[in-house]
mmCIF file of C-alpha atoms and ligand atoms in Angstrom:
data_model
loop_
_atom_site.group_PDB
_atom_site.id
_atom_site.type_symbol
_atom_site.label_atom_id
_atom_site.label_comp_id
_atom_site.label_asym_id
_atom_site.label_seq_id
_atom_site.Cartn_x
_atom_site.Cartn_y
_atom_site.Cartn_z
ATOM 1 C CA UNK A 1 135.316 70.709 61.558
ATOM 2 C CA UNK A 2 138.653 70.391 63.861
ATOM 3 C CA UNK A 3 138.775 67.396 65.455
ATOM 4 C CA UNK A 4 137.447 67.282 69.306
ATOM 5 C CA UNK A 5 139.287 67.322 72.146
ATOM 6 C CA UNK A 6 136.188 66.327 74.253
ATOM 7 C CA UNK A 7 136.205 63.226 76.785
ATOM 8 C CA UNK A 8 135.681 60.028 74.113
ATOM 9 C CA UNK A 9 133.899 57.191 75.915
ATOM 10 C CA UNK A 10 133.363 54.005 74.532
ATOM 11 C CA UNK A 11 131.352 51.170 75.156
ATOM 12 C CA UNK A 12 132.752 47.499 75.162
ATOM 13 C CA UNK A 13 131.240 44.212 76.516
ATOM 14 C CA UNK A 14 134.230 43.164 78.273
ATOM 15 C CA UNK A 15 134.924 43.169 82.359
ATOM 16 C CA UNK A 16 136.992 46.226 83.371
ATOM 17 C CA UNK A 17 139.150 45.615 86.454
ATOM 18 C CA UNK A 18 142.229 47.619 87.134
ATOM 19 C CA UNK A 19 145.266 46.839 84.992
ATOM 20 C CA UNK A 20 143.507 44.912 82.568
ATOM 21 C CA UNK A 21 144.095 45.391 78.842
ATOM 22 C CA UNK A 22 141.158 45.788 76.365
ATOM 23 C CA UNK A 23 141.309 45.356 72.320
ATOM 24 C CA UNK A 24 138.634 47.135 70.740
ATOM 25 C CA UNK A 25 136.968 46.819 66.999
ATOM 26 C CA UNK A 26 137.987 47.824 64.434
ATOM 27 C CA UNK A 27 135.277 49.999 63.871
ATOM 28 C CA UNK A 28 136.265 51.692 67.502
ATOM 29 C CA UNK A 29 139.865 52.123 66.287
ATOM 30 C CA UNK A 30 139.007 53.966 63.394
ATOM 31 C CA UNK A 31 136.357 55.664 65.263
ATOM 32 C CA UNK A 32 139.762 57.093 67.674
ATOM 33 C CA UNK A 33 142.403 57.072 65.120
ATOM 34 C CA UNK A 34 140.285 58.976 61.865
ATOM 35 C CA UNK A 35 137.380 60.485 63.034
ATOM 36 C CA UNK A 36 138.590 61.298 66.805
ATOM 37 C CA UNK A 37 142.318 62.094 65.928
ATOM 38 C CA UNK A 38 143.476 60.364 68.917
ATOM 39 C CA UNK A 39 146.707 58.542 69.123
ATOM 40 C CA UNK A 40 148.601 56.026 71.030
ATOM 41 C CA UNK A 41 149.526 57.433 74.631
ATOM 42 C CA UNK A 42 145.977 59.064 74.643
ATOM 43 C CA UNK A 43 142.953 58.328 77.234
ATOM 44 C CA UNK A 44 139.730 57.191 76.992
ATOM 45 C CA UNK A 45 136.892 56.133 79.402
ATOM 46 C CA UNK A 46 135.398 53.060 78.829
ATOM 47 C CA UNK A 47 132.476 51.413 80.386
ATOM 48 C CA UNK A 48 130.519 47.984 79.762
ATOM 49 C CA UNK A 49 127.110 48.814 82.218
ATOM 50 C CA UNK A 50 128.439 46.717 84.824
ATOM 51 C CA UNK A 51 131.578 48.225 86.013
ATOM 52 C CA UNK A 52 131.120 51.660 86.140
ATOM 53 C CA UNK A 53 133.347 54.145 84.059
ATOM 54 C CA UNK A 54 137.084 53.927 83.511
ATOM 55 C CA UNK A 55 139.780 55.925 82.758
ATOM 56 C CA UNK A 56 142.057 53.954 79.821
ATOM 57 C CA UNK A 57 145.603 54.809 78.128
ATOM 58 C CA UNK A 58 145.401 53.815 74.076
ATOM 59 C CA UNK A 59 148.482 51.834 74.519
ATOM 60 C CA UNK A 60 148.120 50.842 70.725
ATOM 61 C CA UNK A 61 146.054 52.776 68.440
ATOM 62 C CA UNK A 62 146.648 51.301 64.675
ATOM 63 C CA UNK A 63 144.145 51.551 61.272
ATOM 64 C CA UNK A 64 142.683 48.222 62.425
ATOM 65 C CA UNK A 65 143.165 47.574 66.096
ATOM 66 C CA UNK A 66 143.518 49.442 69.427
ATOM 67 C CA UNK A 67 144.443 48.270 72.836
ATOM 68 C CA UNK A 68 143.427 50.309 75.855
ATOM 69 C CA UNK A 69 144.850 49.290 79.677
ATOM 70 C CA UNK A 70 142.939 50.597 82.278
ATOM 71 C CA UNK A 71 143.996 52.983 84.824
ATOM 72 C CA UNK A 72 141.503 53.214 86.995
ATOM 73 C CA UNK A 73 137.466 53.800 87.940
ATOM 74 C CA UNK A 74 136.260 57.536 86.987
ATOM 75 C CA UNK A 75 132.292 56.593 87.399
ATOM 76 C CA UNK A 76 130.931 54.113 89.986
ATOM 77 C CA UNK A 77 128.140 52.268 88.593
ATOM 78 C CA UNK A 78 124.860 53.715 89.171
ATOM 79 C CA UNK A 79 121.582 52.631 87.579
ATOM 80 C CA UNK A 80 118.926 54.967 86.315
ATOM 81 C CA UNK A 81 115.630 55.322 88.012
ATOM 82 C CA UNK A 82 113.351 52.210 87.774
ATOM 83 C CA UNK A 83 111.311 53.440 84.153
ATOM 84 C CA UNK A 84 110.093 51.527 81.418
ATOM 85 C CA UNK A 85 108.830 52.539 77.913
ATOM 86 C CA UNK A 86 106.293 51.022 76.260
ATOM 87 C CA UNK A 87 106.324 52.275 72.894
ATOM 88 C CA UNK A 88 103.937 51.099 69.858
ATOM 89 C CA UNK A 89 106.035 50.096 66.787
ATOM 90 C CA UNK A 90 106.148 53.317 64.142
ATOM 91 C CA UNK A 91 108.024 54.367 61.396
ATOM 92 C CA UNK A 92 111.701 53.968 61.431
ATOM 93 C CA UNK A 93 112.976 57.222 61.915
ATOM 94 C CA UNK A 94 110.704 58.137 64.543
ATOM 95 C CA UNK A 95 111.623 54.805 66.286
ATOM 96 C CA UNK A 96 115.301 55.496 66.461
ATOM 97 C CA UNK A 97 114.781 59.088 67.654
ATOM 98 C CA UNK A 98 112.289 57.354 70.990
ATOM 99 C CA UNK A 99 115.278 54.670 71.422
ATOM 100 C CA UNK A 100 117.982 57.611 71.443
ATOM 101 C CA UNK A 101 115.828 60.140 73.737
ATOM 102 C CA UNK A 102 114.483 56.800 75.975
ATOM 103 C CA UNK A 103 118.326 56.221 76.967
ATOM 104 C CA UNK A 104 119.460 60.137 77.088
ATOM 105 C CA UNK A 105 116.486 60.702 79.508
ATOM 106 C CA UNK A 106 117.108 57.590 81.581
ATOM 107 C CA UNK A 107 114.792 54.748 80.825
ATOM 108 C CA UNK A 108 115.837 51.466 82.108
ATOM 109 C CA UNK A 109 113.612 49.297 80.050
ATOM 110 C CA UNK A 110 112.577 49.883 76.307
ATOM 111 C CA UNK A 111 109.399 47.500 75.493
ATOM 112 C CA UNK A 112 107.812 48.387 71.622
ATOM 113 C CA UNK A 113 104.551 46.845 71.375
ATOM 114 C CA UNK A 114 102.010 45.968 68.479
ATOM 115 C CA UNK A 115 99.272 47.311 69.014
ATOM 116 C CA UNK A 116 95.800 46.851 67.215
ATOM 117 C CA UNK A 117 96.592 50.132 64.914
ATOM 118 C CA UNK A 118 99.894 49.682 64.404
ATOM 119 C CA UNK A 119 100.994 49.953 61.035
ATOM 120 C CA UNK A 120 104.626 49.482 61.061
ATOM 121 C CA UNK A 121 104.822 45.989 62.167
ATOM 122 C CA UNK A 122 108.898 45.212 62.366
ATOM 123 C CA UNK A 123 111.757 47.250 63.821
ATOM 124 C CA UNK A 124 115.680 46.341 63.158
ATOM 125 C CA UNK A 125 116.840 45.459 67.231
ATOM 126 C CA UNK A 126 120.585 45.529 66.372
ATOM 127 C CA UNK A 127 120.214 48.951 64.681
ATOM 128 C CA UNK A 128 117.958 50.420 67.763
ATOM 129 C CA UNK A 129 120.532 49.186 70.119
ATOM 130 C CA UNK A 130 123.317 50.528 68.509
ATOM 131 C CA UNK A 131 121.664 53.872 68.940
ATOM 132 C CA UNK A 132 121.254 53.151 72.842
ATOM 133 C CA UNK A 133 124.659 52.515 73.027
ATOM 134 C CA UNK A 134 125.421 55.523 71.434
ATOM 135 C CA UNK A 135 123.367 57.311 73.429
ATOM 136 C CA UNK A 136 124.805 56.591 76.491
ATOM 137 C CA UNK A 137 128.431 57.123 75.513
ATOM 138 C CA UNK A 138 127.539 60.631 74.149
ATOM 139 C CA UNK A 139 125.269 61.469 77.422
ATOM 140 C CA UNK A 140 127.905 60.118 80.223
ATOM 141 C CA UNK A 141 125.619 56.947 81.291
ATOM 142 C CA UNK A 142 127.278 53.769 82.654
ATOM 143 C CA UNK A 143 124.150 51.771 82.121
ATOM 144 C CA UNK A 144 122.540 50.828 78.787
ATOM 145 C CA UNK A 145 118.661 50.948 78.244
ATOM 146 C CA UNK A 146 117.691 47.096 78.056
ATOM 147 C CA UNK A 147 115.758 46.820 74.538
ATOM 148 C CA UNK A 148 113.133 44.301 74.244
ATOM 149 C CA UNK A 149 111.488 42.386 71.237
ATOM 150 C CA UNK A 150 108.373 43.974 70.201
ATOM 151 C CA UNK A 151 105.327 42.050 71.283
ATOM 152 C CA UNK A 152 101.319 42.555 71.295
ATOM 153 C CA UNK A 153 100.315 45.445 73.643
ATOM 154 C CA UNK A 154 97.950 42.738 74.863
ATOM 155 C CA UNK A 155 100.423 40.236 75.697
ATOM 156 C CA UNK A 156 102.685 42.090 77.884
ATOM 157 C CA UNK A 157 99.803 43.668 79.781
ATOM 158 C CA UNK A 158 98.544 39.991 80.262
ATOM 159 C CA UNK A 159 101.892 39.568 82.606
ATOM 160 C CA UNK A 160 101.779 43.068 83.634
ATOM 161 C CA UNK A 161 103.687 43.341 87.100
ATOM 162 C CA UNK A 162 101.026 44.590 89.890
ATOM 163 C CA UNK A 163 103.263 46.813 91.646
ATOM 164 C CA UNK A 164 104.169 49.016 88.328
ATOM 165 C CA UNK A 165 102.139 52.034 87.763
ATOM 166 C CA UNK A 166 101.936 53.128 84.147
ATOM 167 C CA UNK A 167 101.669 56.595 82.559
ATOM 168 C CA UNK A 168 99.266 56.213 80.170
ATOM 169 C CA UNK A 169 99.434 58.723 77.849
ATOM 170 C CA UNK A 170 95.493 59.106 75.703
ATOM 171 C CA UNK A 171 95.799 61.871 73.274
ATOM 172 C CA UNK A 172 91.851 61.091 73.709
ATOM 173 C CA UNK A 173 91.527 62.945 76.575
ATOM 174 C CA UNK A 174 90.421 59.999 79.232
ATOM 175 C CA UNK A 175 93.222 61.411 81.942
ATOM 176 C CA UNK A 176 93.548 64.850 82.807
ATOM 177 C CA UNK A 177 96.403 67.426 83.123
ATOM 178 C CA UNK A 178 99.589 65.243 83.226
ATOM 179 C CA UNK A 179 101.516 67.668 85.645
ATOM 180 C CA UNK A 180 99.165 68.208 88.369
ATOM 181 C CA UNK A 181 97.746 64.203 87.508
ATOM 182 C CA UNK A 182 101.638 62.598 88.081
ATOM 183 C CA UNK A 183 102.138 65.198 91.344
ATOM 184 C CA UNK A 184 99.309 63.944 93.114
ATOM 185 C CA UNK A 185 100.099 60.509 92.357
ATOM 186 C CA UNK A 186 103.253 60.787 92.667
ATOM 187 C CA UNK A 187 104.948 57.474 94.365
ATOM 188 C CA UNK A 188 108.379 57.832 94.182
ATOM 189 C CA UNK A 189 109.446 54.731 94.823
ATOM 190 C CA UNK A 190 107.287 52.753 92.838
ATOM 191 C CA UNK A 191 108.108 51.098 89.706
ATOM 192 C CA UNK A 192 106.667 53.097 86.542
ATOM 193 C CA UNK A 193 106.428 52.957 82.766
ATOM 194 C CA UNK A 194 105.304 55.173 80.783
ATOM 195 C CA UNK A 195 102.920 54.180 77.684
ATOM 196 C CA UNK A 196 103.080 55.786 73.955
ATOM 197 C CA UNK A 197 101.024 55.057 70.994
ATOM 198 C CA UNK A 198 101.304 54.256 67.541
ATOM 199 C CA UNK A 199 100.442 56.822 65.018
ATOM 200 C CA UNK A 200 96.645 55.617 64.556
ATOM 201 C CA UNK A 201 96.105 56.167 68.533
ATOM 202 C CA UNK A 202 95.175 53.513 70.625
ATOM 203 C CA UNK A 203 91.535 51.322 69.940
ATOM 204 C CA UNK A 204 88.567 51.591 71.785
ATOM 205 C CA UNK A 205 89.425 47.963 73.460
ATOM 206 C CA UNK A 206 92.980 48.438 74.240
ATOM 207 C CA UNK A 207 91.890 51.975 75.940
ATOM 208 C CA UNK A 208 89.520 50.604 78.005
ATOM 209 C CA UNK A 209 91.837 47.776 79.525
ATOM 210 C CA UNK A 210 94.407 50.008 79.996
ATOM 211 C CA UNK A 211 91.542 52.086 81.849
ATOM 212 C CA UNK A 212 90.474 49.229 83.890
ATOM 213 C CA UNK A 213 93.635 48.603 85.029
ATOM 214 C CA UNK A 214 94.498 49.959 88.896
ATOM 215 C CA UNK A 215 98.288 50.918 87.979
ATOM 216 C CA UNK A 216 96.774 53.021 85.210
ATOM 217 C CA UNK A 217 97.062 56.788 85.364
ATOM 218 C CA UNK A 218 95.947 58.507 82.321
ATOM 219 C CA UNK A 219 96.898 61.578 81.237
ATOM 220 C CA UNK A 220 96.828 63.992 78.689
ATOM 221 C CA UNK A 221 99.883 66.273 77.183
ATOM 222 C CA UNK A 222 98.283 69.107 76.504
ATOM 223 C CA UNK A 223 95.578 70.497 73.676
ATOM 224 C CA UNK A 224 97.267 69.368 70.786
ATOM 225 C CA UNK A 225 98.028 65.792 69.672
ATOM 226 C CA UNK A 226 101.959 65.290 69.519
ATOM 227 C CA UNK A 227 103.733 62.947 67.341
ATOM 228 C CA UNK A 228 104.716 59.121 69.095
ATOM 229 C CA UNK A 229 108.708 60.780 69.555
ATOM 230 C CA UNK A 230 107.569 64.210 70.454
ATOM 231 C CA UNK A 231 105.076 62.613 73.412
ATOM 232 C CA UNK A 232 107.470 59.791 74.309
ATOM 233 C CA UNK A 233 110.067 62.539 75.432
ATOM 234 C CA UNK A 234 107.654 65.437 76.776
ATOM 235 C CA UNK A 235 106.158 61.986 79.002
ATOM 236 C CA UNK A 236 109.846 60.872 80.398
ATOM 237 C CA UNK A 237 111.023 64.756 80.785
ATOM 238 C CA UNK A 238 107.872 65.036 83.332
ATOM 239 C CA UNK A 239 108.406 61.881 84.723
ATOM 240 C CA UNK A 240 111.784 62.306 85.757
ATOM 241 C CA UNK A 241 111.049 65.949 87.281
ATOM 242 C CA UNK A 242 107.912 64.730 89.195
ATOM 243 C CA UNK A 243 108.973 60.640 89.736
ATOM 244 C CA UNK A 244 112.564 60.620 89.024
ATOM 245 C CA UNK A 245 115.946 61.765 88.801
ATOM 246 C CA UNK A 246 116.304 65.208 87.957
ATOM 247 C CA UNK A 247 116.210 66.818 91.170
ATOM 248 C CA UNK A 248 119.396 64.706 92.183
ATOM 249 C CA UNK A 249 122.817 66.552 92.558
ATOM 250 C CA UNK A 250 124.573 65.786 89.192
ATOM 251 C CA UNK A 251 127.161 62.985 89.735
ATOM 252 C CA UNK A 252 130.656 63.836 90.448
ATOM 253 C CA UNK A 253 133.032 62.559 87.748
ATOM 254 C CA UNK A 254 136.839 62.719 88.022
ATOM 255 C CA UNK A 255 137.938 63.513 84.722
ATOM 256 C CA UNK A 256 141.198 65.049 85.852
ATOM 257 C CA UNK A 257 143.689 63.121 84.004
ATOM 258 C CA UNK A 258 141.103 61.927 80.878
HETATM 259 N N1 SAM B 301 96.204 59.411 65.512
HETATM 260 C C1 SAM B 301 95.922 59.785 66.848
HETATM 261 C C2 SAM B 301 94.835 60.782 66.892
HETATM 262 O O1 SAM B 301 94.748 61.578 65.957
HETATM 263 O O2 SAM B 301 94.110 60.826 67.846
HETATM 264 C C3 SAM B 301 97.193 60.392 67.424
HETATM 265 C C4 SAM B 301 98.166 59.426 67.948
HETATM 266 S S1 SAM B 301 99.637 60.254 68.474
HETATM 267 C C5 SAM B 301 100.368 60.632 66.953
HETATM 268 C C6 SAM B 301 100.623 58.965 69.091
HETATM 269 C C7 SAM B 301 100.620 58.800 70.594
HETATM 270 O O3 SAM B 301 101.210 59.923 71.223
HETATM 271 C C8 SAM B 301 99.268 58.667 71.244
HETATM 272 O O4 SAM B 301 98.718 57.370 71.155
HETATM 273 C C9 SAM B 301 99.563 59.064 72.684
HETATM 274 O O5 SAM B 301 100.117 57.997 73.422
HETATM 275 C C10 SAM B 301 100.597 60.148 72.480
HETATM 276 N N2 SAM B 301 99.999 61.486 72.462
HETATM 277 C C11 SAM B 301 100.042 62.359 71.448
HETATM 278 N N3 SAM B 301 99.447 63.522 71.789
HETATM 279 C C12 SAM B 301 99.037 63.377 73.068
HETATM 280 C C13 SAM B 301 98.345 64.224 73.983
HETATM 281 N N4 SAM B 301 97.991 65.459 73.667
HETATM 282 N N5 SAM B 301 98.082 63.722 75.214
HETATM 283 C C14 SAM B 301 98.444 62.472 75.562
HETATM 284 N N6 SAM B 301 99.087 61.634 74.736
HETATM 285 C C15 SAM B 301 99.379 62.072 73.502
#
């Protein structure tokens, strides 16, 4: 394949003010110099999910290092709509692609739970955040999803804030038609999250807390039970169209000199 020409942005955990010079890893600077085929006296944008996005000049680009100096902001930063998924722990694969789609599709908080029929009882964090961060370069967000530590289902509802509504999503069919459900609940401004499974469903008990609780709207996806991934990103895609972001004007980028 011929190598890209398409705006590389990178994420680094360093402040970004105007002027100031950046070294990125080693990994990044092979990243530009062999896969990207970007040299020194090229630009990149750069962005840390505190200061927005910024135009940078590869003032050094060698087989082990690269130093970028910033020119100046491209992005403001802007946060993503005030979502949270709650995710039960399942198999690795499917795990990485809910961390990947959670950040594409805007979620601000990732929270993977145990849950009483979860059978996949560990995830790798560093590995699930590294796909965030990915995520967000390849999708043009200056924010990164925050990823938590799993914990019991039980637990975290035990603290659960009483302002947050939650999308509870029962493939047994407690809630009705999630469209029409989410419309006429629809609360704009509230805090939500949106709640997903493990592959064994959710038990009896933990349904009928989650039932119990007043933030709780159940609702079903439809006539056919999805897998965890395949519900986790139908739930957030009708979130954000009902709840959230995607009726917003897209956000005006100057790319004119990347
Ligand atoms: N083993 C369960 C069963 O057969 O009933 C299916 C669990 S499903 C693979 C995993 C999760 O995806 C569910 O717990 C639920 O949160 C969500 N889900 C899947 N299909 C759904 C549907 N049709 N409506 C609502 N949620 C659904």
């Amino acid at each position: 394949m011929p190598p890209s020409r398409e705006h590389i942005r990178i994420y680094i955990d360093a402040p970004l003010s105007p002027g100031a010079q950046i070294a990125l890893s080693r990994e990044q600077a092979h990243y530009l110099r062999n896969v990207m085929r970007r040299s020194a006296g090229g630009t990149i944008g750069l962005f840390n999910g505190r200061d927005g996005e910024w135009r940078a000049s590869l003032t050094e680009l060698g087989k082990q290092h690269a130093l970028a100096t910033l020119d100046g902001q491209i992005q403001a930063q802007r946060g993503t709509p005030d979502l949270w998924l709650i995710c039960a722990l399942i198999k690795r694969a499917r795990l990485e692609t809910i961390a990947e789609k959670a950040a594409e599709l805007g979620v601000r908080e990732i929270h993977p739970v145990i849950t009483e029929y979860t059978n996949a009882p560990r995830m790798n964090t560093d590995r699930l955040a590294a796909i965030t961060i990915e995520a967000a370069e390849q999708c043009g967000l200056v924010s990164i999803p925050k990823l938590y530590e799993p914990e019991k289902l039980h637990a975290l509802l035990d603290k659960w804030p009483p302002e947050r509504r939650v999308l509870f999503c029962d493939e047994a069919g407690a809630g009705g038609a999630a469209l029409a459900r989410l419309q006429a609940a629809a609360t704009p401004q509230a805090p939500w999250a949106v709640l997903i499974g493990p592959e064994g469903g959710f038990s009896p008990a933990e349904r009928d807390r989650l039932l119990a609780m007043p933030q709780t709207l159940a609702v079903s996806l439809g006539p056919r039970i999805l897998r965890a991934d395949t519900a986790a990103i139908a739930a957030l895609g009708l979130w954000q169209s009902v709840c959230g972001d995607w009726n917003n004007a897209p956000v005006a980028i100057d790319r004119t000199a990347v």
